[in-house]
Coordinates of C-alpha atoms and ligand atoms in Angstrom, one line a residue:
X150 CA 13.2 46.1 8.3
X151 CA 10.7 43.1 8.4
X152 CA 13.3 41.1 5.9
X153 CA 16.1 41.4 8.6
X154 CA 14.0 41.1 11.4
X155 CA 12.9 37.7 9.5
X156 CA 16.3 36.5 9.5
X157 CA 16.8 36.3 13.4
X158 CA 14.1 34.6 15.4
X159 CA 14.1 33.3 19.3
X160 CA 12.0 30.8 20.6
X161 CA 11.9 31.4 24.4
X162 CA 9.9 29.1 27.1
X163 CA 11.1 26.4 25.5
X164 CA 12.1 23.0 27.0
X165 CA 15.2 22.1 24.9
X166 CA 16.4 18.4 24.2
X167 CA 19.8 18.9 23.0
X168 CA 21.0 15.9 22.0
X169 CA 24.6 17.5 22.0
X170 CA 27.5 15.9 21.6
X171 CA 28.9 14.1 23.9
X172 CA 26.6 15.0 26.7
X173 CA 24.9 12.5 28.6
X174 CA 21.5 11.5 28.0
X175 CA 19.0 13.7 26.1
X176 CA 21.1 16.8 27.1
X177 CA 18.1 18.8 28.3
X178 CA 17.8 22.1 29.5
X179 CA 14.7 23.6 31.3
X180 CA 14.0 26.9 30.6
X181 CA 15.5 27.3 27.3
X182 CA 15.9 29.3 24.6
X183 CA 17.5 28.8 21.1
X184 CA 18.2 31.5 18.5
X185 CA 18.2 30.9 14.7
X186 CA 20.5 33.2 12.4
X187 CA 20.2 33.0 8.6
X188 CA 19.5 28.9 9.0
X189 CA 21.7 28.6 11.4
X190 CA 21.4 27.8 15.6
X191 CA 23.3 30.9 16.8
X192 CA 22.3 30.4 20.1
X193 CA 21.1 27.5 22.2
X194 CA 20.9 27.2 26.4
X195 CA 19.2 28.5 29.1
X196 CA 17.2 31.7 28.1
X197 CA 18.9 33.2 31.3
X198 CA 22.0 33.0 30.0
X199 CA 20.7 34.2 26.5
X200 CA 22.7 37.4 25.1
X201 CA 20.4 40.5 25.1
X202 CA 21.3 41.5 21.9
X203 CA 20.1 38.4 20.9
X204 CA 16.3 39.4 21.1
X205 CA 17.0 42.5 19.4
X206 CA 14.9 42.6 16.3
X207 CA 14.6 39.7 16.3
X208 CA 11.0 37.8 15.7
X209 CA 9.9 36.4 19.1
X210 CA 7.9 32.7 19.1
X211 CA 6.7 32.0 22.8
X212 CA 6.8 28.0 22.9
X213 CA 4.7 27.8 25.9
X214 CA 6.8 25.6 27.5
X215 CA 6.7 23.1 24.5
X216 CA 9.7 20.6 24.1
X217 CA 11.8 21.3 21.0
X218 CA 14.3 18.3 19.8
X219 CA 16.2 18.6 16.6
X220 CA 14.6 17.9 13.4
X221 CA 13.9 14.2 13.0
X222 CA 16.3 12.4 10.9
X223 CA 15.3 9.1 8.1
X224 CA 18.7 8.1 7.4
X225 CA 17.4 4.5 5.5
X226 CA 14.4 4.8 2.9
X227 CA 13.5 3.6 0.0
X228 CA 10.7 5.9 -0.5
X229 CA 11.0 6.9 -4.4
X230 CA 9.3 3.5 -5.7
X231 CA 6.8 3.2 -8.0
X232 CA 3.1 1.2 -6.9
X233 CA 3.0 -0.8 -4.0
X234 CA 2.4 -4.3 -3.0
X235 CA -0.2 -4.9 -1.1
X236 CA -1.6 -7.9 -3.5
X237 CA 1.4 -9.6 -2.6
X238 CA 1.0 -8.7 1.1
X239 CA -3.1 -10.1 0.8
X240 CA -1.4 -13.4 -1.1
X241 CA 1.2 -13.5 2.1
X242 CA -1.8 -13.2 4.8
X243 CA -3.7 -16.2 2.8
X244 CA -0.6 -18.9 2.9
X245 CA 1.0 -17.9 0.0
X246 CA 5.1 -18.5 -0.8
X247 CA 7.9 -16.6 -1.7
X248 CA 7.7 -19.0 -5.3
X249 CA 3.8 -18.3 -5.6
X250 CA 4.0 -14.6 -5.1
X251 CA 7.0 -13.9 -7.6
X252 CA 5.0 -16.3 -10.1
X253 CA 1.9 -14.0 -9.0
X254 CA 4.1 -10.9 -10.6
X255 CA 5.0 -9.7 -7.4
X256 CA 8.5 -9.5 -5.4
X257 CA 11.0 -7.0 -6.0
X258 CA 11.3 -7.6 -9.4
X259 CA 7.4 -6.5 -9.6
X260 CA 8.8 -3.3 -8.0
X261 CA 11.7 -2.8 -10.7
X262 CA 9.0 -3.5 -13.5
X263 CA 6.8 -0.5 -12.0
X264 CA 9.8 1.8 -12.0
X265 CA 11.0 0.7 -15.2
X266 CA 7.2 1.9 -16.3
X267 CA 7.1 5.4 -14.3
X268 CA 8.1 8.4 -15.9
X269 CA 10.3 10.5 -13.8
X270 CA 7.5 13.1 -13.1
X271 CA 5.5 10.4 -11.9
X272 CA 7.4 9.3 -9.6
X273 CA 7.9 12.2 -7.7
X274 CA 4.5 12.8 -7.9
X275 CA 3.9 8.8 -6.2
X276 CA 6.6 9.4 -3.5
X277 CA 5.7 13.0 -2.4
X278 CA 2.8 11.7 0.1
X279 CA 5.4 9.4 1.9
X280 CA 7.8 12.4 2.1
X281 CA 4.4 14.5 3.3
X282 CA 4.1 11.6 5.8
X283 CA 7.7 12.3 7.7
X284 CA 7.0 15.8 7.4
X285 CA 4.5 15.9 8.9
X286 CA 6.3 13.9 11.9
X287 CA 8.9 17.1 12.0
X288 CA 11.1 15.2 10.0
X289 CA 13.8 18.0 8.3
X290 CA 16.8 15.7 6.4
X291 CA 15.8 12.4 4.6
X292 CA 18.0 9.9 3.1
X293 CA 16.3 8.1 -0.2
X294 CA 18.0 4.8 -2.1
X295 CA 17.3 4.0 -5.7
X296 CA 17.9 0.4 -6.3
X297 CA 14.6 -0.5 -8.1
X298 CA 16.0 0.6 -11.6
X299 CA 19.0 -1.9 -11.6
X300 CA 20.3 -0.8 -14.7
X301 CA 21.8 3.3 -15.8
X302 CA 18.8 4.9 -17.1
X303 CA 16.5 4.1 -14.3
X304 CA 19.0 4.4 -11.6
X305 CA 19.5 7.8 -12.3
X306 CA 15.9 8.3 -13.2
X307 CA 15.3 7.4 -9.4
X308 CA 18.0 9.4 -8.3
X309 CA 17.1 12.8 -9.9
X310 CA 13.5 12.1 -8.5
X311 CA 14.6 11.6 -5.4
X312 CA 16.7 15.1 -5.9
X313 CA 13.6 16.8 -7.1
X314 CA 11.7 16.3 -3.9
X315 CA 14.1 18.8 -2.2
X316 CA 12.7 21.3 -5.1
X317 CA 9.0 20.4 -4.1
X318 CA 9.4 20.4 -0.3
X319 CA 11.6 22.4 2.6
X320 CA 13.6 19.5 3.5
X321 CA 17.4 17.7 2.9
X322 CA 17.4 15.1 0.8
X323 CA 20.8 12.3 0.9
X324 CA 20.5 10.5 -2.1
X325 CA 22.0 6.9 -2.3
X326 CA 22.8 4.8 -5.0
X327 CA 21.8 1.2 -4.6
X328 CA 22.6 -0.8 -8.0
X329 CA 23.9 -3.9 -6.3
X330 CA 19.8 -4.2 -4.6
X331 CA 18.9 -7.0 -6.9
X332 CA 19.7 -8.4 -9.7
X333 CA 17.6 -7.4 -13.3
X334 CA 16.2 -10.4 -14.9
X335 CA 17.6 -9.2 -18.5
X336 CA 21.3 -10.7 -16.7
X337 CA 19.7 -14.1 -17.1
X338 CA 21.5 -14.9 -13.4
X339 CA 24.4 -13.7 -14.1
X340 CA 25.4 -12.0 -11.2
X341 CA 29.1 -11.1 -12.1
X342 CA 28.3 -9.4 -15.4
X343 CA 25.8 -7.2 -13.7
X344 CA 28.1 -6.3 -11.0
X345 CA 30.8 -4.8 -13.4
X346 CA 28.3 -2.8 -14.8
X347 CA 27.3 -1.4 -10.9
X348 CA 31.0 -1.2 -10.7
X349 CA 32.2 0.3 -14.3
X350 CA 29.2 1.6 -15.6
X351 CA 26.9 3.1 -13.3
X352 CA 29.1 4.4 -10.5
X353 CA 31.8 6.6 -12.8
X354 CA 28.5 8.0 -14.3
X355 CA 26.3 8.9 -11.4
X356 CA 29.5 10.1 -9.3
X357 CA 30.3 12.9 -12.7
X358 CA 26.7 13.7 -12.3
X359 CA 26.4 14.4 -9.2
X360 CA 23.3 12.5 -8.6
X361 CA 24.5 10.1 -5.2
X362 CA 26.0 11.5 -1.9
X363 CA 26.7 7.4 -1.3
X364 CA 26.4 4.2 -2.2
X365 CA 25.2 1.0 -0.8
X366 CA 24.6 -2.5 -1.1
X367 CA 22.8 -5.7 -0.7
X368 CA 24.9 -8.3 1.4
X369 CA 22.5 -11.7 1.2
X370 CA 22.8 -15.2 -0.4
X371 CA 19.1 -13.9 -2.0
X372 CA 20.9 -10.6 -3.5
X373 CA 25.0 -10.4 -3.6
X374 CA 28.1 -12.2 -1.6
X375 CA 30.7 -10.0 0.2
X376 CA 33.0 -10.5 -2.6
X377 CA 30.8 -8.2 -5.1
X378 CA 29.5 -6.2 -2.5
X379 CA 33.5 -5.4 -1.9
X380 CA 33.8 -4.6 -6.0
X381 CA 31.2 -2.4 -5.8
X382 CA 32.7 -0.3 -2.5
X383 CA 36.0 -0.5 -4.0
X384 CA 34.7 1.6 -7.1
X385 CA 32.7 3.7 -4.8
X386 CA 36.2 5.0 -3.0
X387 CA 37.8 5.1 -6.2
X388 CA 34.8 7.6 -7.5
X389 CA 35.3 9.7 -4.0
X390 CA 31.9 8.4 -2.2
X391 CA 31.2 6.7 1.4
X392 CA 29.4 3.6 1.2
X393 CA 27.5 1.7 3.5
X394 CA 25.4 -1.6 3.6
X395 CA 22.4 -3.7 4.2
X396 CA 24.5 -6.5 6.1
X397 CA 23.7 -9.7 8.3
X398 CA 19.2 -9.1 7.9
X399 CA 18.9 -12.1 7.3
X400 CA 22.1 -14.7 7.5
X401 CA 25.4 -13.7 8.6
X402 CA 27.8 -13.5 5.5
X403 CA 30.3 -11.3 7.6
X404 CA 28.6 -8.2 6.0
X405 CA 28.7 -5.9 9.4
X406 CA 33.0 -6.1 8.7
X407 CA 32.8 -6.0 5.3
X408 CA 31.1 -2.5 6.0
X409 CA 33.4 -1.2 8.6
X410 CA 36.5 -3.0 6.7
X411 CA 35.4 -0.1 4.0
X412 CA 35.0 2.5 6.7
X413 CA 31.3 2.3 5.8
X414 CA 29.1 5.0 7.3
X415 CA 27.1 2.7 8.5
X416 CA 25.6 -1.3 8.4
X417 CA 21.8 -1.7 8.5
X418 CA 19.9 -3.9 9.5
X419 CA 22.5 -6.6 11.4
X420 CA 19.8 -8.9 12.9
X421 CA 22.4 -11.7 12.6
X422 CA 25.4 -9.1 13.5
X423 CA 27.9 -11.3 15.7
X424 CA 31.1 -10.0 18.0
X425 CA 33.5 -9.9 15.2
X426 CA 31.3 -7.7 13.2
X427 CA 30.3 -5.5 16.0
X428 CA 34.0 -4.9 17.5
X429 CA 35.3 -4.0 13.2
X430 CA 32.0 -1.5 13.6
X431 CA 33.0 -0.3 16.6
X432 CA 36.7 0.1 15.8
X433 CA 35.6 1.8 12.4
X434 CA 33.0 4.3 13.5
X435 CA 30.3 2.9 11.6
X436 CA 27.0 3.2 12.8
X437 CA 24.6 0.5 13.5
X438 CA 21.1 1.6 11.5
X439 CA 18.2 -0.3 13.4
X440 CA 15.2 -1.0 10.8
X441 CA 13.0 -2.4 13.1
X442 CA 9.8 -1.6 11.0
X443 CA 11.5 -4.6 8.4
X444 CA 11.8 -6.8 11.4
X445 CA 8.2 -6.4 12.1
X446 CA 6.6 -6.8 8.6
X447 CA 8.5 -9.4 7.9
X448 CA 7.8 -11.0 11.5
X449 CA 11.7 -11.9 12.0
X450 CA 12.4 -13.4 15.2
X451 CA 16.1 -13.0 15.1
X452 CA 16.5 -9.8 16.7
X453 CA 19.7 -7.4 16.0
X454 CA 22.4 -7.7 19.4
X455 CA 21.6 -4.5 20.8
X456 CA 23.6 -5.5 23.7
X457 CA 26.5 -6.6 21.9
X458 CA 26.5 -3.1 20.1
X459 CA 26.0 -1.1 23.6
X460 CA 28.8 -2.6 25.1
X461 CA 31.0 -2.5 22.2
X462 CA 29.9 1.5 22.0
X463 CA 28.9 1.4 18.8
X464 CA 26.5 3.9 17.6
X465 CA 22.2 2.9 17.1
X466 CA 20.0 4.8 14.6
X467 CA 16.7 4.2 14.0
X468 CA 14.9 4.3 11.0
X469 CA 12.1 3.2 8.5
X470 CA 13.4 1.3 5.6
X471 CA 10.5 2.9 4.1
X472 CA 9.6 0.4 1.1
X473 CA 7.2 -1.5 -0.8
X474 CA 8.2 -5.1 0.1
X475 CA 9.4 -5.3 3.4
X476 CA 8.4 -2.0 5.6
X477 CA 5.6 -0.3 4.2
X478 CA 6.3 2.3 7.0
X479 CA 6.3 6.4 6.4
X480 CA 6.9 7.1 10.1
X481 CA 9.5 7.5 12.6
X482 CA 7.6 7.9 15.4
X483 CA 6.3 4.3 15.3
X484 CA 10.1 3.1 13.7
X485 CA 11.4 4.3 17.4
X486 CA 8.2 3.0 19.6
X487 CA 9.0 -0.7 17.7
X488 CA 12.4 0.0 18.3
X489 CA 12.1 0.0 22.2
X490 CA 9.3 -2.8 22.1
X491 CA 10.5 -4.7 19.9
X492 CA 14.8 -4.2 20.0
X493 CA 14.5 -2.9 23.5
X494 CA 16.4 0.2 22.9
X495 CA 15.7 2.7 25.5
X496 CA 13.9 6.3 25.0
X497 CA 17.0 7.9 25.1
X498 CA 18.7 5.8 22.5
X499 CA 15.6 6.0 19.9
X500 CA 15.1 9.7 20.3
X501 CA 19.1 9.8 19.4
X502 CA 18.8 7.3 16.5
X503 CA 16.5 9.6 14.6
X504 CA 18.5 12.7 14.9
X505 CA 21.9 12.7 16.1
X506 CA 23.2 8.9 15.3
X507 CA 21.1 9.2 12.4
X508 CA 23.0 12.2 11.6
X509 CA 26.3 10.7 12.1
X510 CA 24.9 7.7 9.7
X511 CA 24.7 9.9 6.8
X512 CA 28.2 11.6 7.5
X513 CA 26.0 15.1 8.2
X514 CA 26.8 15.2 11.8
X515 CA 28.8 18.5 11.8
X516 CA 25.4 20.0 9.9
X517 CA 22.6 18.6 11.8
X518 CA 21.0 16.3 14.5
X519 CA 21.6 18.3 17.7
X520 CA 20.9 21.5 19.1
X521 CA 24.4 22.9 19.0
X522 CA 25.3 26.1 17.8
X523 CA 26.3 26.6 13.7
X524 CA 24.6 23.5 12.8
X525 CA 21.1 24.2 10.9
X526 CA 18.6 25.5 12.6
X527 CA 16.0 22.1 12.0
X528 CA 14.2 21.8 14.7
X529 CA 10.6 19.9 15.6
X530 CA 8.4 21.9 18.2
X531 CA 6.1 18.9 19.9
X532 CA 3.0 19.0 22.2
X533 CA 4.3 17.0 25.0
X534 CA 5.2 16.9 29.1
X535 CA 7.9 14.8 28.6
X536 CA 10.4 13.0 25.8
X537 CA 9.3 9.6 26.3
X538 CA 6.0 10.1 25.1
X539 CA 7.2 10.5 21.6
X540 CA 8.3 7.1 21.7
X541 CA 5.6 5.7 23.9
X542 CA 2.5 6.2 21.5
X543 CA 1.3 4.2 19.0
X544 CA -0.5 5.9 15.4
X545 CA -0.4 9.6 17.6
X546 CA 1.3 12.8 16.4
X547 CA 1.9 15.8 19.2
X548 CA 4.1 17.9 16.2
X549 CA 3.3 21.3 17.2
X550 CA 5.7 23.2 14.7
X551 CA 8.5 22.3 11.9
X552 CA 11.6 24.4 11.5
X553 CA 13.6 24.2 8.9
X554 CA 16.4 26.3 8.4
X555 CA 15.2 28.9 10.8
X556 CA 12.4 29.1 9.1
Ligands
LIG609 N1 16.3 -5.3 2.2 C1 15.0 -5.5 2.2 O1 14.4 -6.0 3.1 C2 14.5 -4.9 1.0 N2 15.6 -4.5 0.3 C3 16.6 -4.7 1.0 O2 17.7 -4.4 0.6 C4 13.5 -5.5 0.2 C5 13.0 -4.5 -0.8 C6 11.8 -5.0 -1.5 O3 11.3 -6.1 -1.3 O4 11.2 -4.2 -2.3
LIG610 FE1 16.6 -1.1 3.0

């Protein structure tokens, strides 16, 4: 039957980058084959090896020698926002400061003014060509914040559009919930009111909805200090959700151990990471997001200690930061080129940080980022001789085929 027969496909003459656990490197195999059973990899190795009963009924694809990697992971976005910025970045490129753009209307308040504005129809409708965009890269899970709404009602407005987009498009959506991003103007500065109602408001409401897989926060003297960042996290555990952080981007306030001291999933950003906060990472699991796309717009100079993180074994992901203010960027392929020109982080290291660590960053690793057998079958088919050229080019997309749960 043609139903059934869709259920199991093969694609042989495959070159396979694995990324599996624990293996070194990419984990490659030459010659491979992988088999996809109702969403799932069933198997995954050398088509040699592959069990004949395998290719029975099942639908064939010849790969033609193509390199297949898992389906590319965005574990950091912002990309449910409403208008852009690009005044602001013309005012930037003339001279202008921080003081004379916010008094121009823009800033990230000018972003929580457009959201405030946007129905919720209309702003799935103004994020779905960003989401099109890492598509289109062979990206298959995609983690989306809120944190332009700052107060209930546009929170969760944010956070059932970014839900929606899984309707719209074949793809996994992590929703995150970041009230403590900024704080609303109606607080009149009042940082400790608006962080009770982050803390007693919002997060018992959006956890008995349903609406956040996590939370996180923003660890800066320009947004909140690491004593209501740690309010916040506490009411997230108490309301059964992981956290996690934008820590030490662009000061060190100790935000990289405040993360792993709440056995965050992971700390983003860390330009100004130190030892401490690396070995408390390290020592917690938490993984070390790399947003070098933020680094680049904003043309930081600090960069994040790489090094320090490799030798402490803590784990590097890569990805966009996909927003309006600070890393207008919809693409991972270019997030993991300026991560090895820019971080120095090696091919194999950014080709893991989009799919297995990035994986691990949203707490999904048991579901997705490698090639392993019962994890989904996501998988991006590319037009390429060899791995390194998916980091190497610049503006260039050699995506041959999506897959997304098997199909
Ligand atoms: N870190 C950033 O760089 C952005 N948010 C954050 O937590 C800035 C977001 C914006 O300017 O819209
Ligand atoms: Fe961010």
């Amino acid at each position: 039957m043609a139903a059934q027969a869709a259920e199991r496909r093969v694609w042989r003459n495959a070159r396979l980058a694995t990324l599996a656990e624990g293996a070194p490197g990419l984990a490659i195999v030459e010659r491979g084959a992988l088999a996809a059973e109702s969403g799932r990899i069933a198997y995954v190795g050398p088509e040699s090896e592959a069990p004949a009963a395998m290719l029975d009924g099942a639908e064939i694809v010849n790969c033609e020698g193509r390199w297949i990697t898992p389906g590319l992971i965005d574990c950091h976005t912002h990309l449910v926002h409403a208008g852009d910025r690009a005044r602001e970045f013309e005012l930037r490129l003339a001279g202008a400061s921080y003081e004379e753009i916010a008094r121009a209307g823009g800033g990230i308040l000018s972003s929580v003014k457009a959201l405030r504005a946007a129905s919720e129809e209309n702003l799935v409708k103004e994020s779905l060509p960003r989401l099109d965009a890492l598509i289109k890269e062979g990206a298959t899970t995609i983690e989306i914040k809120s944190g332009y709404g700052l107060d209930l009602a546009n929170e969760t407005k944010s956070l059932r559009a970014a839900r929606k987009l899984a309707d719209e498009r074949p793809v996994a959506i992590c929703a995150t919930f970041l009230g403590a991003h900024a704080l609303p103007p109606e607080m009149d500065g009042d940082k400790g009111r608006y962080i009770e109602s982050v803390a007693d408001e919002m997060i018992p409401a959006i956890a008995r909805a349903g609406l956040a897989d996590s939370v996180d926060g923003f660890c800066e003297s320009i947004a909140f200090s690491p004593d209501e960042i740690a309010r916040v996290f506490a009411a997230a555990k108490a309301h059964g959700l992981p956290v996690k952080l934008h820590a030490d981007q662009l000061s060190n306030l100790g935000g990289a151990a405040l993360a792993a001291r709440f056995g965050a999933l992971s700390a983003d950003h860390l330009e100004y990471a130190d030892e401490a906060g690396a070995a408390a990472m390290a020592a917690a699991g938490t993984v070390a997001v790399m947003l070098p796309g933020a680094y680049y717009f904003i043309r930081e100079t600090q960069r994040p200690p790489i090094e320090l993180f490799r030798r402490r074994g803590v784990k590097m992901a890569v990805a966009t930061d996909c927003n309006p203010g600070t890393s207008p960027l919809t693409s991972l392929l270019l997030a993991m080129n300026l991560a090895a020109t820019l971080f120095r982080m090696n091919v194999e290291e950014c080709i893991a940080g989009v799919t297995r660590e990035a994986a691990r960053a949203l707490g999904l690793q048991a579901e997705t980022g490698t090639l392993e057998p019962g994890k989904r079958a996501d998988l991006a088919i590319w037009d390429i001789e060899r791995p390194a050229e998916l980091v190497y080019r610049l503006g260039f997309n050699p995506l041959h085929a999506r897959v997304w749960r098997g199909q």
